[in-house]
PDB file of C-alpha atoms in Angstrom:
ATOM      1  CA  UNK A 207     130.435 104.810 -85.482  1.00  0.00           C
ATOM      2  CA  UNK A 208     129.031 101.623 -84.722  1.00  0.00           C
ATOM      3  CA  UNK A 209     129.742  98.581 -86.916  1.00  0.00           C
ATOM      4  CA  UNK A 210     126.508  97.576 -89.403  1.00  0.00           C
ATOM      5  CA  UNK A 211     125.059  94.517 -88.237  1.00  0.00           C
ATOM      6  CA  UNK A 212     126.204  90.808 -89.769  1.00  0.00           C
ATOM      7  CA  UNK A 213     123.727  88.901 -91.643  1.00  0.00           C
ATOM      8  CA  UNK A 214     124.678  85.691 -89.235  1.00  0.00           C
ATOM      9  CA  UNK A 215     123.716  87.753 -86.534  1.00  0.00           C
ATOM     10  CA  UNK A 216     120.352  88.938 -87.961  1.00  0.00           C
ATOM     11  CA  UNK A 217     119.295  85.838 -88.574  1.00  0.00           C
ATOM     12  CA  UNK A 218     120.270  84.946 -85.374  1.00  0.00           C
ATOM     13  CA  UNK A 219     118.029  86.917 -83.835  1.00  0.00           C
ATOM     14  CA  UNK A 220     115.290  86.331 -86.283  1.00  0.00           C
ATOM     15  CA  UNK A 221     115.599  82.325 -85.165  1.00  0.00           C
ATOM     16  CA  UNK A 222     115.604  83.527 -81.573  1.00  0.00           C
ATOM     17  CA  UNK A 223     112.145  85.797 -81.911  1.00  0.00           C
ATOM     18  CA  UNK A 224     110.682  83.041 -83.908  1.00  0.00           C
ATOM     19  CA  UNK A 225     111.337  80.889 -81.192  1.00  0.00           C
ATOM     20  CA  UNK A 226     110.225  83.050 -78.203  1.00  0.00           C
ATOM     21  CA  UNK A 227     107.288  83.661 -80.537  1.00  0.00           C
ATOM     22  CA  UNK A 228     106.054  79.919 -80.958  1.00  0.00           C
ATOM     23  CA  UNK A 229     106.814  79.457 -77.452  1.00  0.00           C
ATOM     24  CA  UNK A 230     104.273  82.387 -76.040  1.00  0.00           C
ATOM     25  CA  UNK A 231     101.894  80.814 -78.556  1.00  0.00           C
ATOM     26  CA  UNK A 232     102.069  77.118 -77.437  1.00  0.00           C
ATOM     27  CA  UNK A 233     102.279  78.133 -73.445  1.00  0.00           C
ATOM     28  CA  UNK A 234      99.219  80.026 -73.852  1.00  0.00           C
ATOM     29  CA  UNK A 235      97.506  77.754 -75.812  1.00  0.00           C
ATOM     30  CA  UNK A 236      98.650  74.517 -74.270  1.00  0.00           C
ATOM     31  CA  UNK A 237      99.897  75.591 -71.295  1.00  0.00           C
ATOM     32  CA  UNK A 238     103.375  75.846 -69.774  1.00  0.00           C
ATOM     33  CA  UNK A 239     103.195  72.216 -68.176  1.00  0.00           C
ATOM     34  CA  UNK A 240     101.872  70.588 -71.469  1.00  0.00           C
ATOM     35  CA  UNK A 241     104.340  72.260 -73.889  1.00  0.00           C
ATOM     36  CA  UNK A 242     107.536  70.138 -75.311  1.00  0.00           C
ATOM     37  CA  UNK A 243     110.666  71.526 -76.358  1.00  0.00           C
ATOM     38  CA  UNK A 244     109.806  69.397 -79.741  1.00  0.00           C
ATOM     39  CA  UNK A 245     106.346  71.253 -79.956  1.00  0.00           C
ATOM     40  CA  UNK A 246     108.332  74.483 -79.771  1.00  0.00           C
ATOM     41  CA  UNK A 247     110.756  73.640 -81.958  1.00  0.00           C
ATOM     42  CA  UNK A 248     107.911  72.336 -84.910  1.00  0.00           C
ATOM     43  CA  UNK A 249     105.969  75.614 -84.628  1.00  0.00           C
ATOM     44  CA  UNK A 250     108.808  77.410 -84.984  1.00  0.00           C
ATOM     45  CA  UNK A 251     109.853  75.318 -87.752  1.00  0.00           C
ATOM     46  CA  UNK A 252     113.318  75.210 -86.351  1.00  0.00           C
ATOM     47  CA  UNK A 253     115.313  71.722 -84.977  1.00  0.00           C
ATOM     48  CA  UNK A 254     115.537  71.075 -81.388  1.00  0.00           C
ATOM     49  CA  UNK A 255     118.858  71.638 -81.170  1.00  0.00           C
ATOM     50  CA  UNK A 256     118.513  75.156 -82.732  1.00  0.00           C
ATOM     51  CA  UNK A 257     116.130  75.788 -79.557  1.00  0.00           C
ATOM     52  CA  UNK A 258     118.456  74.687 -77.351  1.00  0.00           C
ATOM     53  CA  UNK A 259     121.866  76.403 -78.553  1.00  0.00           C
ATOM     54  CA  UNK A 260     119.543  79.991 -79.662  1.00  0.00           C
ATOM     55  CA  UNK A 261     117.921  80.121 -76.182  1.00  0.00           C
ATOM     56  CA  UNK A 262     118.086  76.659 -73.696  1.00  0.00           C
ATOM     57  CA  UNK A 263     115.412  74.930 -72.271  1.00  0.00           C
ATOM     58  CA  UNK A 264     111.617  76.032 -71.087  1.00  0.00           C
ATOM     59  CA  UNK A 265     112.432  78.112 -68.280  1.00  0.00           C
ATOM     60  CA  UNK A 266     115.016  79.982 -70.157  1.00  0.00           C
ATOM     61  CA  UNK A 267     112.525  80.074 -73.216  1.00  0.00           C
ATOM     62  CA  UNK A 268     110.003  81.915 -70.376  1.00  0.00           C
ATOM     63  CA  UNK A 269     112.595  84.114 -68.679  1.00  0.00           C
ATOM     64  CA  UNK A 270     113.542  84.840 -72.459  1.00  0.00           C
ATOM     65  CA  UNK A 271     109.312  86.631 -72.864  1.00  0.00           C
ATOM     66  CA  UNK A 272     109.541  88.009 -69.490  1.00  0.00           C
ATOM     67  CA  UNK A 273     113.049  90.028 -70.691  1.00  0.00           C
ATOM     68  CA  UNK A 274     110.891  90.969 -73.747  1.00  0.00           C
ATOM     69  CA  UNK A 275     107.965  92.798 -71.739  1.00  0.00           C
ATOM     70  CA  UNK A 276     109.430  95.920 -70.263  1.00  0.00           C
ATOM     71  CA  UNK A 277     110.947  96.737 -73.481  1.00  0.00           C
ATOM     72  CA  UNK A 278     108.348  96.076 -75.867  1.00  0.00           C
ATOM     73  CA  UNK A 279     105.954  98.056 -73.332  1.00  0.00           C
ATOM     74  CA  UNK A 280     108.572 101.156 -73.355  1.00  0.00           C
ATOM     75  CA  UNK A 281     109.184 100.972 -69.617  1.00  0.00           C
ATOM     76  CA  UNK A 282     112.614 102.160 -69.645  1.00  0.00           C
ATOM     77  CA  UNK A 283     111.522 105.706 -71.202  1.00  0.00           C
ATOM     78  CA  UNK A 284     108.649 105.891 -68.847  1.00  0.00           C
ATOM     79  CA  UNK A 285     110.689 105.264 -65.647  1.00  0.00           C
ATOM     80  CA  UNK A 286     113.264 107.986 -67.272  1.00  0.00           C
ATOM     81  CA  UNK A 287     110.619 110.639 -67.379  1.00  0.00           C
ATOM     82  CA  UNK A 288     108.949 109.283 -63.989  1.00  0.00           C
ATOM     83  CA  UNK A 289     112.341 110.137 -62.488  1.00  0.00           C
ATOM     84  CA  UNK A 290     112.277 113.668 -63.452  1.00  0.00           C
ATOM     85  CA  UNK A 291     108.705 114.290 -63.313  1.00  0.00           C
ATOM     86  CA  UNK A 292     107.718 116.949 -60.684  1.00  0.00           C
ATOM     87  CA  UNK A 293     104.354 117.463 -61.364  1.00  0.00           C
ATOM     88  CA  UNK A 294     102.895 115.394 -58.721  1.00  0.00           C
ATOM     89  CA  UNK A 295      99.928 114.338 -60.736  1.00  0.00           C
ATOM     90  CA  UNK A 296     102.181 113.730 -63.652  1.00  0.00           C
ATOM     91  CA  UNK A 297     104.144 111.018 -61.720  1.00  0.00           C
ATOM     92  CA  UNK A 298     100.961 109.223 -60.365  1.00  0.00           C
ATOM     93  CA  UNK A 299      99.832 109.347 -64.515  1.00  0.00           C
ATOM     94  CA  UNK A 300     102.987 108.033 -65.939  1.00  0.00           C
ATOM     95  CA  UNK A 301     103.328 105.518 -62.620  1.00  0.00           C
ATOM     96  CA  UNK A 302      99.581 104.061 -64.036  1.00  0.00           C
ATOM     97  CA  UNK A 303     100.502 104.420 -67.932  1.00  0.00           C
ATOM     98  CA  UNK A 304     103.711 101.926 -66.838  1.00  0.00           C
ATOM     99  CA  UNK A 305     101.646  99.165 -65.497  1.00  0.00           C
ATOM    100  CA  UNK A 306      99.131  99.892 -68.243  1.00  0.00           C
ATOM    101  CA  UNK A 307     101.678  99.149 -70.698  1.00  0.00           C
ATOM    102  CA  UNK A 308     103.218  96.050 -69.445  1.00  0.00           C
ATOM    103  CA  UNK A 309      98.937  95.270 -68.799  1.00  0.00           C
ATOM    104  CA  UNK A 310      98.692  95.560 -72.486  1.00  0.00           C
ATOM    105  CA  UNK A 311     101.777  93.913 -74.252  1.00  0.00           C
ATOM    106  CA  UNK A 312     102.445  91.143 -71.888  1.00  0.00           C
ATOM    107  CA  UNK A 313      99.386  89.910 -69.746  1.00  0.00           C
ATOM    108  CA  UNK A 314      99.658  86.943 -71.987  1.00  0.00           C
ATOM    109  CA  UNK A 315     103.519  86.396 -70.979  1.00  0.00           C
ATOM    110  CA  UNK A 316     103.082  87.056 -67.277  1.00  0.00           C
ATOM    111  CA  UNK A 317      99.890  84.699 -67.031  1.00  0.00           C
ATOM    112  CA  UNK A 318     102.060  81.980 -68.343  1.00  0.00           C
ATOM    113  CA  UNK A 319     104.570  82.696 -65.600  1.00  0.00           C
ATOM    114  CA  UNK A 320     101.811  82.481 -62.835  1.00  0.00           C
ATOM    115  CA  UNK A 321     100.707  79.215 -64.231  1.00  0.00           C
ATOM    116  CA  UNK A 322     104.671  77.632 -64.347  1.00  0.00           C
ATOM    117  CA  UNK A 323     104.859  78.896 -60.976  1.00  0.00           C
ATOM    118  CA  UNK A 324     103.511  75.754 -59.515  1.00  0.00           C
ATOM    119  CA  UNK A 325     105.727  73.547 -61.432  1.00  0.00           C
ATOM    120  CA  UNK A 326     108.958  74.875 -61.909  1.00  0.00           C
ATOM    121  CA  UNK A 327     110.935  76.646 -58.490  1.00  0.00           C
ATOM    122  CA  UNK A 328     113.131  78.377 -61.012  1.00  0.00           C
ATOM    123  CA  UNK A 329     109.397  80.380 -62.359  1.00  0.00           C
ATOM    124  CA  UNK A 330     107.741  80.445 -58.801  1.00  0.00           C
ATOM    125  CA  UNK A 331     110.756  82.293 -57.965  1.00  0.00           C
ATOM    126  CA  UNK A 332     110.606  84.760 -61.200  1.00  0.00           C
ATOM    127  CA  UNK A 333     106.880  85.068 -60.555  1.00  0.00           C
ATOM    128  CA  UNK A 334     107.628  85.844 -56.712  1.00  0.00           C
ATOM    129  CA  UNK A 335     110.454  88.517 -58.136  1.00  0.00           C
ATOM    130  CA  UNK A 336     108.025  90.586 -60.772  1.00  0.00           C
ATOM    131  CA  UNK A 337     105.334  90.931 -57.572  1.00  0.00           C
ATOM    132  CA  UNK A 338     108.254  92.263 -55.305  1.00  0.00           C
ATOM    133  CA  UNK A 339     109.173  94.542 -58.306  1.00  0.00           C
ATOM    134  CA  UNK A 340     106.026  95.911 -58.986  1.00  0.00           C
ATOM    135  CA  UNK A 341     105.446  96.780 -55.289  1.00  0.00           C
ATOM    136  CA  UNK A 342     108.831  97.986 -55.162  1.00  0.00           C
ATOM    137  CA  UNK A 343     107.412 100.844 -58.327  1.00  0.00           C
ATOM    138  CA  UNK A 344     104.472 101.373 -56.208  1.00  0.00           C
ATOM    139  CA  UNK A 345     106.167 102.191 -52.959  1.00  0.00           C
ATOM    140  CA  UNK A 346     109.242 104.383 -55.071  1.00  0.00           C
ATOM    141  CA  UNK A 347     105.684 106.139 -56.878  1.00  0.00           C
ATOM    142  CA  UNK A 348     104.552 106.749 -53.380  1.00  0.00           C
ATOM    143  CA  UNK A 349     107.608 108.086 -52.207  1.00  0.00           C
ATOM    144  CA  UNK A 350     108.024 110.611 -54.902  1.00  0.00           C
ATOM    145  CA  UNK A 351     104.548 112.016 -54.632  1.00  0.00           C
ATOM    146  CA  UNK A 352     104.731 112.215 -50.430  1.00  0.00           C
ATOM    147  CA  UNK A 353     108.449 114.152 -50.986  1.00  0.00           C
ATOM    148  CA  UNK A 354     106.994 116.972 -53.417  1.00  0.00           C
ATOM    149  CA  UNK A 355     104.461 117.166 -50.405  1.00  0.00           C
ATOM    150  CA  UNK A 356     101.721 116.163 -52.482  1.00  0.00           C
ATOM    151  CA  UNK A 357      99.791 113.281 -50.708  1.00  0.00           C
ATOM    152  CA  UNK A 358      96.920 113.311 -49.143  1.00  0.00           C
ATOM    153  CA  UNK A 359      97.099 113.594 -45.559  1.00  0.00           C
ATOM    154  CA  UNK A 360      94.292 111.513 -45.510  1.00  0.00           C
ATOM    155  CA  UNK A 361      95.873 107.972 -46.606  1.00  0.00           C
ATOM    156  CA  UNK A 362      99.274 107.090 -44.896  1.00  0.00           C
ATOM    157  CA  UNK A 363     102.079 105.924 -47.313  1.00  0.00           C
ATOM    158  CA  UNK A 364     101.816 102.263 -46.506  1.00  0.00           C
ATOM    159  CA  UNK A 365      97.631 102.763 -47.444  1.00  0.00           C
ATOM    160  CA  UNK A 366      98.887 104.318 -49.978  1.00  0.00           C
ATOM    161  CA  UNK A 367     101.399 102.153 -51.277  1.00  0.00           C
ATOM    162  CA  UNK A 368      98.744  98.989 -50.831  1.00  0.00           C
ATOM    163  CA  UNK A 369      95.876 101.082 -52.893  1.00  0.00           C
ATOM    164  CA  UNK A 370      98.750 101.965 -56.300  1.00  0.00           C
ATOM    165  CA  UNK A 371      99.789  98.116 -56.480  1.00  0.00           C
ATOM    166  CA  UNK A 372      96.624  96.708 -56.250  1.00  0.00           C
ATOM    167  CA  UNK A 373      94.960  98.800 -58.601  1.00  0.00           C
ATOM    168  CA  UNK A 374      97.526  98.633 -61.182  1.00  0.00           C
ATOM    169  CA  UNK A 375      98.351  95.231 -61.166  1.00  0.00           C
ATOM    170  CA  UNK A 376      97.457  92.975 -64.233  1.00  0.00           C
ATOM    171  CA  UNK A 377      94.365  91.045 -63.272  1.00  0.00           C
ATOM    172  CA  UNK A 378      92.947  94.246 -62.747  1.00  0.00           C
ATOM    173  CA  UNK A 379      93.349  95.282 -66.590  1.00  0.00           C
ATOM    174  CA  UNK A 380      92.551  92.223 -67.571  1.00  0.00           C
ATOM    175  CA  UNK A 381      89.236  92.248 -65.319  1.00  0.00           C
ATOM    176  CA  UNK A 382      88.311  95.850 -66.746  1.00  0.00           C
ATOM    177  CA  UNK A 383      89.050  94.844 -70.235  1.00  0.00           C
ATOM    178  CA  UNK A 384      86.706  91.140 -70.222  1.00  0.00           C
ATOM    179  CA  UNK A 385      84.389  93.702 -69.273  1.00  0.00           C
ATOM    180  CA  UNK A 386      84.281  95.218 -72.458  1.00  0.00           C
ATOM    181  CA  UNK A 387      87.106  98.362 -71.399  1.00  0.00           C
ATOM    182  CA  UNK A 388      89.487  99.829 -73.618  1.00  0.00           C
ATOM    183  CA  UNK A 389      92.858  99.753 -71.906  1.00  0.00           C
ATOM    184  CA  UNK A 390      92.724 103.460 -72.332  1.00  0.00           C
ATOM    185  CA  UNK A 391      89.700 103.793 -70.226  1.00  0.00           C
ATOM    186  CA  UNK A 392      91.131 101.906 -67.885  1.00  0.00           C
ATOM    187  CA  UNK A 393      93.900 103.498 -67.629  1.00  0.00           C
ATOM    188  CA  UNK A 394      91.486 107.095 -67.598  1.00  0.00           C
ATOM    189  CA  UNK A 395      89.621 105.441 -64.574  1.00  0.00           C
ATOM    190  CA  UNK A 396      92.771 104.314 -62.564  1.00  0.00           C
ATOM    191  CA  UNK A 397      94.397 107.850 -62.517  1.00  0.00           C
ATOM    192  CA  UNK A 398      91.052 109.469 -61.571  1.00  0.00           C
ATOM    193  CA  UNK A 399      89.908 106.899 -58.812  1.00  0.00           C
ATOM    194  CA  UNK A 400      93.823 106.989 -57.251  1.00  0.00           C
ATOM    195  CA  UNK A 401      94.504 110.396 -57.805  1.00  0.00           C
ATOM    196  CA  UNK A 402      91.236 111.220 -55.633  1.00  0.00           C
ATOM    197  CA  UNK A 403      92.050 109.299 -53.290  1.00  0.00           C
ATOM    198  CA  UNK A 404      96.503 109.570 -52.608  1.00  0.00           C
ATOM    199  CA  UNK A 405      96.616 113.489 -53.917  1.00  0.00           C
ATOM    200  CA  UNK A 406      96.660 116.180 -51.770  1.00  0.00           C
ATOM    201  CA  UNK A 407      93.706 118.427 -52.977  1.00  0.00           C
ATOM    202  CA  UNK A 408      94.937 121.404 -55.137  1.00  0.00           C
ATOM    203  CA  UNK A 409      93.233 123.851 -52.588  1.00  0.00           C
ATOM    204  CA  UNK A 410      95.235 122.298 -49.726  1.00  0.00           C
ATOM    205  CA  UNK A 411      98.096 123.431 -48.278  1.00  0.00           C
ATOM    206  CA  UNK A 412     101.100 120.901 -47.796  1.00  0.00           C
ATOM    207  CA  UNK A 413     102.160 120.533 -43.946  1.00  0.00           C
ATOM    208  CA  UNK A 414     105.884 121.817 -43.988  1.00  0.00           C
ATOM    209  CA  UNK A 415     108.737 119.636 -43.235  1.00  0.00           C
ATOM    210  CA  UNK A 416     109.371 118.977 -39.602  1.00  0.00           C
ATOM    211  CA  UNK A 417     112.926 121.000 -39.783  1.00  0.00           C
ATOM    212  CA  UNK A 418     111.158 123.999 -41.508  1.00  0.00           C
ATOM    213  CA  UNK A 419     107.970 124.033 -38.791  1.00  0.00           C
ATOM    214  CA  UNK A 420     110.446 123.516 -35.569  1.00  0.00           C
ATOM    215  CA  UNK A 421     113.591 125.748 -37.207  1.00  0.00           C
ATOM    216  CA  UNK A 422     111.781 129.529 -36.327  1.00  0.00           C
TER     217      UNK A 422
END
């Protein structure tokens, strides 16, 4: 049974997400570059010190918002059922509804990140990191679909790969949605444009593997 929760430490954690929270506010507003440690500390109507000992300084404040995303954007239960998934077109939709959900809940966080990028190594190297990662969940997406023999023999995997990150990441939600989309019609449009072009058509048969064509 797990112990109930202290009052210290609930209001510990209230300080902290009033914190992150005035941050993300004054970055976006102000920008990263512009934005004191005092500034955070008077929106959040906390001392400096309290910012300081709750979280540490700006880059820890940022890499504090970036922790926040997957989570608040449920990635952890959509990679679960991504891993299981064997429904090829199921994988590509849940693959899409990932992206579209860290789109959604932390374009605002992520921007920030690209725009610290220039100033601070420490965030051109977390910026650097989420692009490798997101690549990395293209290429594993990829993978997935091409072993239940369900890509299109059409597009290689490395086409493949290049046409799922590119279409999924941010600045493409946020280019669909200034145009007036919902993010659920984006994310309707992304699964139909990709899925034409990286699934094998349902009328087509998969090529066997190379052990099952050579083993009779």
């Amino acid at each position: 049974m797990s112990r109930p929760i202290s009052r210290r430490a609930r209001q510990a954690a209230e300080t902290r997400r009033d914190i992150l929270d005035a941050a993300l506010r004054l970055f976006a507003g102000r920008g990263y570059a512009a934005t004191a440690i005092a500034d955070i500390a008077a929106e959040a109507g906390v001392a400096v010190p309290t910012v300081y000992a709750s979280i540490g300084a700006k880059p820890l404040l940022l890499k504090g918002l970036l922790e926040t995303v997957d989570l608040e954007a449920g990635v952890p239960e959509l990679a679960q059922a991504l891993g299981v998934a064997t429904d090829p077109r199921e994988v590509l939709r849940l693959a899409i509804r990932i992206t579209r959900q860290v789109a959604e809940r932390g374009s605002t966080i992520i921007k920030v990140l690209a725009s610290a990028a220039g100033s601070e190594p420490e965030m051109g190297q977390a910026y650097a990191e989420g692009l490798a990662k997101h690549r990395a969940g293209a290429a594993a997406t990829v993978g997935r679909i091409a072993a239940l023999g369900a890509l299109s023999p059409d597009v290689s995997e490395a086409d493949a790969v290049a046409m799922l990150a590119t279409l999924t990441d941010t600045p493409v939600y946020d280019g669909l949605t200034r145009h007036g989309w919902s993010y659920d019609k984006s994310e309707t449009w992304l699964f139909d444009t990709l899925a034409a072009q990286l699934l094998r058509s349902r009328g087509r048969p998969a090529v066997p593997p190379i052990s099952a064509a050579t083993a009779s």
